[in-house]
Amino acid sequence: MAAARRPFFCGNWKLNGSIAESLALATDVRNGVSSLRDVDVAVAPSFTALYAVAKRLEDGPVTVAAQDCFWEEKGAFTGEVAPSQLADAGCKHVIIGHSERRQLFGELDAAVNLKARAALRAGLAPIICVGETLAERDAGETMGRVQAQVDAALTDIDHASLERVVIAYEPVWAIGTGRNATPAQAQEVHHFIRSRIAGRAPAVAPRLRILYGGSMKPDNARALMAEADVDGGLVGGASLSAESFVRLVKEGSAT
Ligand code: 13P
């Protein structure tokens, strides 16, 4: 990771946890990272726990992310949650376009872009997920797929807003499989993403944080973070225990 960028680790808790369990985990994470100075840490609980967790963490260094949002502000959209409602609940970030949303819920690139722009309008920092499937990697289509996802997600986002965007490269074949991308594989795609962004916003690209996600663990975080363009992690399974997430954050921010 380049010194210009602060490492950022976000625990994506996915569909896990009661309010009480989320509060306990958030509190343990906060206590575990409170002495660390040179790293940003966030947790992303389920919608039902967002407000309680944000309240619990409001004085501490750990911030709160939502796992998804809608792009409209209000209206007849049963079941949807607006970015301004997430900000009202205490969120600072929102994960957008996670591969599970894309694969299981049919979310398209155009929706990812609408959500990212709506999040930015509400003052949230979107964490935009991109990444290829195993079939796409095997067919040599990794860069093409990632380029299409990045370009679509960032359409009509101006340079000032781009400063607040975080990209997460999450190869689908590495999510929840225990098989992480090698540091070199991650670096190749992270570098490609940064070059792609430099093409449209040369001043922003060196400051934009690109996180890696996909079986990131305490014992591989340091090697991944040693790569020049890997700036942090979007962490699933290893963020569900405070002990492993705190260890991962310490390992990852120690380089
Ligand atoms: P795992 O860390 O469980 O592989 O999940 C990664 C992920 O999807 C984070 O958003």
Tab-separated table of C-alpha atoms and ligand atoms in Angstrom:
chain	number	residue	atom	x	y	z
A	1	MET	CA	0.000	0.000	0.000
A	2	ALA	CA	1.279	3.470	-0.841
A	3	ALA	CA	1.846	5.847	2.071
A	4	ALA	CA	-0.529	8.385	0.495
A	5	ARG	CA	-3.504	6.192	1.382
A	6	ARG	CA	-4.693	5.204	4.853
A	7	PRO	CA	-5.452	1.493	5.131
A	8	PHE	CA	-9.164	0.758	5.448
A	9	PHE	CA	-10.720	-2.480	6.659
A	10	CYS	CA	-14.464	-3.047	6.613
A	11	GLY	CA	-16.105	-6.103	8.141
A	12	ASN	CA	-19.055	-7.185	6.016
A	13	TRP	CA	-21.231	-9.176	8.393
A	14	LYS	CA	-23.685	-10.137	5.625
A	15	LEU	CA	-26.866	-11.797	6.937
A	16	ASN	CA	-25.687	-12.483	10.451
A	17	GLY	CA	-26.488	-11.348	13.940
A	18	SER	CA	-29.247	-10.213	16.252
A	19	ILE	CA	-29.063	-6.664	17.569
A	20	ALA	CA	-27.533	-7.928	20.818
A	21	GLU	CA	-24.947	-10.036	18.978
A	22	SER	CA	-24.104	-7.145	16.655
A	23	LEU	CA	-23.640	-4.784	19.587
A	24	ALA	CA	-21.357	-7.242	21.344
A	25	LEU	CA	-19.244	-7.816	18.223
A	26	ALA	CA	-19.045	-4.088	17.426
A	27	THR	CA	-18.016	-3.284	20.975
A	28	ASP	CA	-15.281	-5.920	20.943
A	29	VAL	CA	-14.000	-4.664	17.573
A	30	ARG	CA	-13.925	-1.076	18.844
A	31	ASN	CA	-12.077	-2.070	21.993
A	32	GLY	CA	-9.627	-4.165	19.996
A	33	VAL	CA	-8.661	-1.450	17.509
A	34	SER	CA	-8.982	1.659	19.685
A	35	SER	CA	-5.241	1.971	20.216
A	36	LEU	CA	-4.445	1.765	16.476
A	37	ARG	CA	-3.807	5.154	14.913
A	38	ASP	CA	-2.985	4.696	11.253
A	39	VAL	CA	-5.928	2.691	10.007
A	40	ASP	CA	-9.643	3.228	9.309
A	41	VAL	CA	-12.002	0.482	10.445
A	42	ALA	CA	-15.704	0.003	9.700
A	43	VAL	CA	-18.292	-2.689	10.334
A	44	ALA	CA	-21.355	-3.446	8.208
A	45	PRO	CA	-24.153	-5.032	10.244
A	46	SER	CA	-27.601	-5.997	8.968
A	47	PHE	CA	-30.117	-3.164	8.515
A	48	THR	CA	-31.903	-4.046	11.747
A	49	ALA	CA	-28.784	-3.464	13.837
A	50	LEU	CA	-27.414	-0.377	12.073
A	51	TYR	CA	-28.863	2.274	14.354
A	52	ALA	CA	-28.006	0.486	17.586
A	53	VAL	CA	-24.453	-0.262	16.438
A	54	ALA	CA	-23.921	3.289	15.165
A	55	LYS	CA	-25.081	4.653	18.526
A	56	ARG	CA	-22.745	2.308	20.374
A	57	LEU	CA	-19.794	3.321	18.182
A	58	GLU	CA	-20.500	7.044	17.897
A	59	ASP	CA	-17.608	8.175	20.082
A	60	GLY	CA	-15.071	5.652	18.880
A	61	PRO	CA	-12.844	5.270	15.852
A	62	VAL	CA	-14.920	2.520	14.192
A	63	THR	CA	-17.513	3.680	11.656
A	64	VAL	CA	-20.601	1.939	10.339
A	65	ALA	CA	-21.437	0.810	6.811
A	66	ALA	CA	-24.702	-0.501	5.399
A	67	GLN	CA	-24.651	-3.483	3.038
A	68	ASP	CA	-26.882	-2.020	0.323
A	69	CYS	CA	-29.217	0.881	-0.443
A	70	PHE	CA	-31.805	1.970	-2.972
A	71	TRP	CA	-31.372	4.968	-5.277
A	72	GLU	CA	-34.627	6.806	-4.660
A	73	GLU	CA	-35.141	9.100	-1.692
A	74	LYS	CA	-38.719	8.200	-0.879
A	75	GLY	CA	-41.917	6.825	-2.349
A	76	ALA	CA	-43.751	3.612	-3.093
A	77	PHE	CA	-40.768	1.239	-3.036
A	78	THR	CA	-41.761	-1.398	-0.503
A	79	GLY	CA	-38.807	-2.956	1.253
A	80	GLU	CA	-36.197	-0.487	0.044
A	81	VAL	CA	-33.976	1.790	2.159
A	82	ALA	CA	-32.789	5.220	1.020
A	83	PRO	CA	-29.194	6.410	1.473
A	84	SER	CA	-30.423	9.392	3.496
A	85	GLN	CA	-32.149	6.964	5.885
A	86	LEU	CA	-28.839	5.139	6.297
A	87	ALA	CA	-27.065	8.420	7.024
A	88	ASP	CA	-29.840	9.238	9.498
A	89	ALA	CA	-29.207	5.881	11.223
A	90	GLY	CA	-25.539	6.795	11.633
A	91	CYS	CA	-23.887	5.148	8.617
A	92	LYS	CA	-20.868	6.707	6.947
A	93	HIS	CA	-20.463	4.158	4.147
A	94	VAL	CA	-22.572	1.794	2.111
A	95	ILE	CA	-21.442	-1.335	0.280
A	96	ILE	CA	-22.811	-1.329	-3.263
A	97	GLY	CA	-22.833	-3.983	-5.975
A	98	HIS	CA	-21.569	-6.850	-3.835
A	99	SER	CA	-21.295	-9.984	-5.966
A	100	GLU	CA	-23.952	-11.656	-3.823
A	101	ARG	CA	-26.359	-8.847	-4.807
A	102	ARG	CA	-25.328	-9.187	-8.430
A	103	GLN	CA	-25.501	-12.984	-8.553
A	104	LEU	CA	-28.374	-13.829	-6.209
A	105	PHE	CA	-30.573	-10.766	-6.705
A	106	GLY	CA	-29.898	-9.887	-10.334
A	107	GLU	CA	-28.356	-6.499	-9.634
A	108	LEU	CA	-27.059	-4.930	-12.847
A	109	ASP	CA	-24.237	-2.458	-13.467
A	110	ALA	CA	-26.758	0.317	-14.137
A	111	ALA	CA	-28.329	-0.171	-10.703
A	112	VAL	CA	-24.900	-0.122	-9.075
A	113	ASN	CA	-24.271	3.281	-10.673
A	114	LEU	CA	-27.653	4.679	-9.572
A	115	LYS	CA	-27.016	3.473	-6.022
A	116	ALA	CA	-23.483	4.884	-5.922
A	117	ARG	CA	-24.671	8.305	-7.105
A	118	ALA	CA	-27.552	8.316	-4.621
A	119	ALA	CA	-25.199	7.361	-1.785
A	120	LEU	CA	-22.858	10.213	-2.679
A	121	ARG	CA	-25.768	12.698	-2.785
A	122	ALA	CA	-26.689	11.597	0.747
A	123	GLY	CA	-23.135	12.182	1.987
A	124	LEU	CA	-22.238	8.500	2.260
A	125	ALA	CA	-19.011	6.984	0.953
A	126	PRO	CA	-19.902	4.109	-1.383
A	127	ILE	CA	-17.778	0.972	-1.268
A	128	ILE	CA	-18.318	-0.288	-4.814
A	129	CYS	CA	-17.636	-3.992	-5.356
A	130	VAL	CA	-16.334	-5.427	-8.606
A	131	GLY	CA	-14.852	-8.779	-9.521
A	132	GLU	CA	-14.891	-11.613	-12.010
A	133	THR	CA	-16.304	-15.117	-11.714
A	134	LEU	CA	-14.105	-18.184	-12.031
A	135	ALA	CA	-15.453	-18.820	-15.541
A	136	GLU	CA	-14.531	-15.277	-16.555
A	137	ARG	CA	-11.029	-15.639	-15.087
A	138	ASP	CA	-10.509	-18.984	-16.806
A	139	ALA	CA	-11.650	-17.456	-20.105
A	140	GLY	CA	-9.123	-14.627	-19.775
A	141	GLU	CA	-11.900	-12.060	-19.285
A	142	THR	CA	-10.919	-10.737	-15.859
A	143	MET	CA	-9.759	-7.292	-16.915
A	144	GLY	CA	-12.583	-6.825	-19.399
A	145	ARG	CA	-15.197	-7.696	-16.787
A	146	VAL	CA	-13.647	-5.516	-14.098
A	147	GLN	CA	-13.224	-2.633	-16.539
A	148	ALA	CA	-16.885	-2.827	-17.556
A	149	GLN	CA	-18.003	-2.896	-13.917
A	150	VAL	CA	-15.777	0.016	-12.877
A	151	ASP	CA	-16.692	2.160	-15.874
A	152	ALA	CA	-20.412	1.533	-15.432
A	153	ALA	CA	-20.364	2.101	-11.675
A	154	LEU	CA	-18.568	5.437	-11.980
A	155	THR	CA	-20.576	6.879	-14.874
A	156	ASP	CA	-21.498	10.545	-14.260
A	157	ILE	CA	-19.642	10.718	-10.942
A	158	ASP	CA	-17.615	13.947	-10.890
A	159	HIS	CA	-14.047	14.188	-9.626
A	160	ALA	CA	-14.996	15.784	-6.303
A	161	SER	CA	-17.406	12.942	-5.527
A	162	LEU	CA	-14.923	10.340	-6.742
A	163	GLU	CA	-12.672	11.400	-3.860
A	164	ARG	CA	-15.162	9.731	-1.502
A	165	VAL	CA	-15.513	6.489	-3.448
A	166	VAL	CA	-13.860	3.275	-2.313
A	167	ILE	CA	-13.547	0.331	-4.723
A	168	ALA	CA	-13.472	-3.255	-3.469
A	169	TYR	CA	-12.014	-5.873	-5.782
A	170	GLU	CA	-13.662	-9.130	-4.795
A	171	PRO	CA	-13.015	-12.035	-7.166
A	172	VAL	CA	-16.183	-14.104	-6.906
A	173	TRP	CA	-14.219	-17.365	-6.804
A	174	ALA	CA	-12.436	-16.202	-3.643
A	175	ILE	CA	-15.511	-15.197	-1.624
A	176	GLY	CA	-16.307	-17.592	1.188
A	177	THR	CA	-14.229	-20.318	-0.436
A	178	GLY	CA	-11.085	-20.119	1.689
A	179	ARG	CA	-9.171	-19.600	-1.560
A	180	ASN	CA	-7.886	-16.035	-1.611
A	181	ALA	CA	-6.362	-14.378	-4.658
A	182	THR	CA	-2.588	-14.432	-4.396
A	183	PRO	CA	-1.050	-11.053	-3.605
A	184	ALA	CA	0.227	-10.895	-7.199
A	185	GLN	CA	-3.222	-11.671	-8.639
A	186	ALA	CA	-4.793	-8.996	-6.445
A	187	GLN	CA	-2.111	-6.439	-7.294
A	188	GLU	CA	-2.537	-7.026	-11.029
A	189	VAL	CA	-6.244	-6.179	-10.882
A	190	HIS	CA	-5.886	-3.363	-8.320
A	191	HIS	CA	-3.249	-1.731	-10.502
A	192	PHE	CA	-5.504	-2.109	-13.523
A	193	ILE	CA	-8.412	-0.477	-11.668
A	194	ARG	CA	-6.255	2.432	-10.544
A	195	SER	CA	-4.933	2.966	-14.088
A	196	ARG	CA	-8.459	2.901	-15.416
A	197	ILE	CA	-9.499	5.581	-12.928
A	198	ALA	CA	-6.353	7.598	-13.664
A	199	GLY	CA	-7.528	7.765	-17.271
A	200	ARG	CA	-10.531	9.840	-16.234
A	201	ALA	CA	-9.361	11.445	-12.980
A	202	PRO	CA	-5.550	11.531	-12.829
A	203	ALA	CA	-5.432	13.613	-9.648
A	204	VAL	CA	-7.882	11.386	-7.754
A	205	ALA	CA	-6.543	7.957	-8.745
A	206	PRO	CA	-3.440	8.004	-6.497
A	207	ARG	CA	-5.637	8.809	-3.476
A	208	LEU	CA	-8.512	6.399	-4.170
A	209	ARG	CA	-8.568	3.382	-1.898
A	210	ILE	CA	-8.942	-0.042	-3.470
A	211	LEU	CA	-9.774	-2.826	-1.002
A	212	TYR	CA	-9.309	-6.541	-1.573
A	213	GLY	CA	-12.084	-8.965	-0.587
A	214	GLY	CA	-12.276	-12.739	-0.780
A	215	SER	CA	-11.077	-15.043	2.008
A	216	MET	CA	-8.934	-12.318	3.573
A	217	LYS	CA	-7.712	-13.689	6.913
A	218	PRO	CA	-5.314	-12.644	9.665
A	219	ASP	CA	-2.606	-14.826	8.136
A	220	ASN	CA	-2.798	-13.503	4.561
A	221	ALA	CA	-3.635	-9.838	5.230
A	222	ARG	CA	-0.037	-8.723	5.612
A	223	ALA	CA	1.123	-10.234	2.325
A	224	LEU	CA	-1.858	-8.802	0.433
A	225	MET	CA	-1.311	-5.375	1.993
A	226	ALA	CA	2.352	-5.420	1.009
A	227	GLU	CA	1.241	-4.936	-2.612
A	228	ALA	CA	1.464	-1.372	-3.887
A	229	ASP	CA	-2.192	-0.963	-4.849
A	230	VAL	CA	-3.911	-2.986	-2.109
A	231	ASP	CA	-5.184	-0.457	0.424
A	232	GLY	CA	-7.282	-2.545	2.777
A	233	GLY	CA	-9.879	-5.265	2.926
A	234	LEU	CA	-13.569	-5.973	2.693
A	235	VAL	CA	-13.756	-8.931	5.025
A	236	GLY	CA	-16.579	-11.461	5.328
A	237	GLY	CA	-16.083	-14.602	7.408
A	238	ALA	CA	-13.039	-13.381	9.313
A	239	SER	CA	-14.961	-10.304	10.507
A	240	LEU	CA	-17.568	-12.332	12.383
A	241	SER	CA	-15.227	-12.870	15.304
A	242	ALA	CA	-13.732	-9.773	16.909
A	243	GLU	CA	-10.592	-11.702	17.728
A	244	SER	CA	-9.869	-12.620	14.099
A	245	PHE	CA	-10.983	-9.266	12.641
A	246	VAL	CA	-8.858	-7.262	15.077
A	247	ARG	CA	-5.888	-9.525	14.381
A	248	LEU	CA	-6.450	-9.096	10.636
A	249	VAL	CA	-6.594	-5.299	10.985
A	250	LYS	CA	-3.387	-5.307	13.046
A	251	GLU	CA	-1.586	-7.570	10.596
A	252	GLY	CA	-2.848	-5.635	7.598
A	253	SER	CA	-1.948	-2.213	8.932
A	254	ALA	CA	1.438	-3.224	10.313
A	255	THR	CA	3.358	-3.075	7.030
B	1	13P	P1	-15.170	-13.778	2.791
B	1	13P	O1	-14.144	-12.920	3.510
B	1	13P	O2	-16.027	-14.586	3.709
B	1	13P	O3	-14.562	-14.546	1.674
B	1	13P	O4	-16.198	-12.721	2.107
B	1	13P	C1	-15.677	-11.685	1.369
B	1	13P	C2	-16.767	-10.742	1.069
B	1	13P	O5	-17.678	-11.049	0.334
B	1	13P	C3	-16.734	-9.435	1.729
B	1	13P	O6	-17.667	-8.570	1.179
